[in-house]
Structure formats: structure tokens, C-alpha cells
Short mmCIF file of C-alpha atoms in Angstrom, two decimals:
data_model
loop_
_atom_site.label_atom_id
_atom_site.label_comp_id
_atom_site.label_asym_id
_atom_site.label_seq_id
_atom_site.Cartn_x
_atom_site.Cartn_y
_atom_site.Cartn_z
CA MET A 230 72.26 100.05 91.37
CA ALA A 231 73.55 103.53 91.40
CA ILE A 232 75.69 104.95 88.53
CA GLU A 233 79.36 104.48 88.86
CA PHE A 234 81.28 107.23 90.75
CA HIS A 235 84.70 107.04 92.49
CA PHE A 236 85.74 109.36 95.31
CA THR A 237 89.07 110.97 94.47
CA PRO A 238 90.78 110.91 96.86
CA GLU A 239 89.14 107.95 98.77
CA LEU A 240 87.34 108.86 101.94
CA HIS A 241 88.94 107.46 105.14
CA LEU A 242 86.89 107.01 108.16
CA LYS A 243 88.00 107.07 111.82
CA ASP A 244 87.07 103.41 112.17
CA GLY A 245 89.47 102.49 109.43
CA ARG A 246 86.89 101.96 106.69
CA VAL A 247 87.63 103.41 103.26
CA ILE A 248 84.78 104.65 101.04
CA ARG A 249 86.03 104.28 97.40
CA ASP A 250 82.70 104.76 95.34
CA LEU A 251 78.97 105.18 95.65
CA ASP A 252 78.45 101.48 96.34
CA ASP A 253 80.60 101.77 99.38
CA ALA A 254 78.77 104.97 100.37
CA LEU A 255 75.45 103.14 100.01
CA SER A 256 76.54 100.33 102.01
CA PHE A 257 77.86 102.55 104.79
CA ALA A 258 74.71 104.62 104.92
CA ARG A 259 72.46 101.54 105.02
CA GLU A 260 74.27 100.30 108.11
CA GLN A 261 73.79 103.52 110.00
CA GLU A 262 70.65 103.85 112.26
CA ALA A 263 68.19 106.55 111.31
CA ARG A 264 68.15 109.46 113.71
CA PRO A 265 65.16 111.61 112.78
CA GLY A 266 65.84 115.21 113.12
CA VAL A 267 69.50 114.62 113.62
CA ASP A 268 70.96 113.83 110.23
CA GLN A 269 70.16 113.37 106.65
CA ARG A 270 70.68 109.50 106.34
CA ASP A 271 67.35 108.75 104.47
CA GLU A 272 67.87 111.69 102.01
CA ILE A 273 71.41 110.50 101.38
CA LEU A 274 70.28 106.93 100.73
CA HIS A 275 67.53 108.26 98.31
CA LYS A 276 70.00 110.43 96.40
CA ILE A 277 72.50 107.67 95.91
CA GLU A 278 69.99 105.02 95.00
CA HIS A 279 68.27 107.19 92.41
CA ALA A 280 71.32 108.60 90.75
CA ARG A 281 71.13 107.72 87.01
CA ARG A 282 73.23 110.52 85.51
CA LYS A 283 76.74 111.74 86.11
CA GLU A 284 75.43 115.02 87.54
CA GLU A 285 73.07 113.20 90.01
CA ALA A 286 75.91 110.84 91.12
CA HIS A 287 78.13 113.94 91.67
CA ALA A 288 75.36 115.56 93.75
CA ALA A 289 74.86 112.42 95.74
CA ALA A 290 78.49 112.08 96.49
CA HIS A 291 78.79 115.59 97.56
CA SER A 292 75.79 115.18 99.97
CA PHE A 293 77.36 112.03 101.31
CA LEU A 294 80.61 113.77 102.03
CA ARG A 295 78.84 116.71 103.76
CA TRP A 296 76.86 114.17 105.84
CA LEU A 297 80.18 112.44 106.88
CA GLU A 298 81.62 115.85 107.84
CA GLU A 299 78.54 116.53 110.11
CA LEU A 300 78.96 113.16 111.74
CA GLU A 301 82.65 113.99 112.29
CA ILE A 302 83.76 110.49 111.29
CA LEU A 303 86.28 111.48 108.50
CA GLU A 304 90.03 111.10 109.15
#
């Protein structure tokens, strides 16, 4: 399990889902289909799953947020 990290403020997606922490982020990323050459899903999963320190969790959260912005699914 990834280190504890909470998004402040929470991330609200266009489909109504709310991402509160890295566990939510991990669940969301796992549900998405991989699109090779289109997005960074696998890299995001890897960063979240392997975050063991506060700095790694922060970097994983930042990468996840940028990925959501690329997908244009944030409220």
C-alpha cells in the first residue's frame, strides 16, 4: 500500500467522483484502460504503488494531477 497522502483540496472529476488520497488515485488509475503512446497511466500507477517516503508520495500525487489535467476530466 502506498504511503498516506491527502489531496488538499480534493480533486473533483467531471463524472462526480472525488479523489481524496493516493488510495483513491490508485483505484481510479487501475480502472482506466492503458492507451500506449497516449498517456502516462502505467507510469502513474508505478509511482503511486512504489511511494514509500513523503517526497515520493508528493511526486506521485503531482504526476497524477498532471495526468488528470491532460485527460481533461477535472471539474
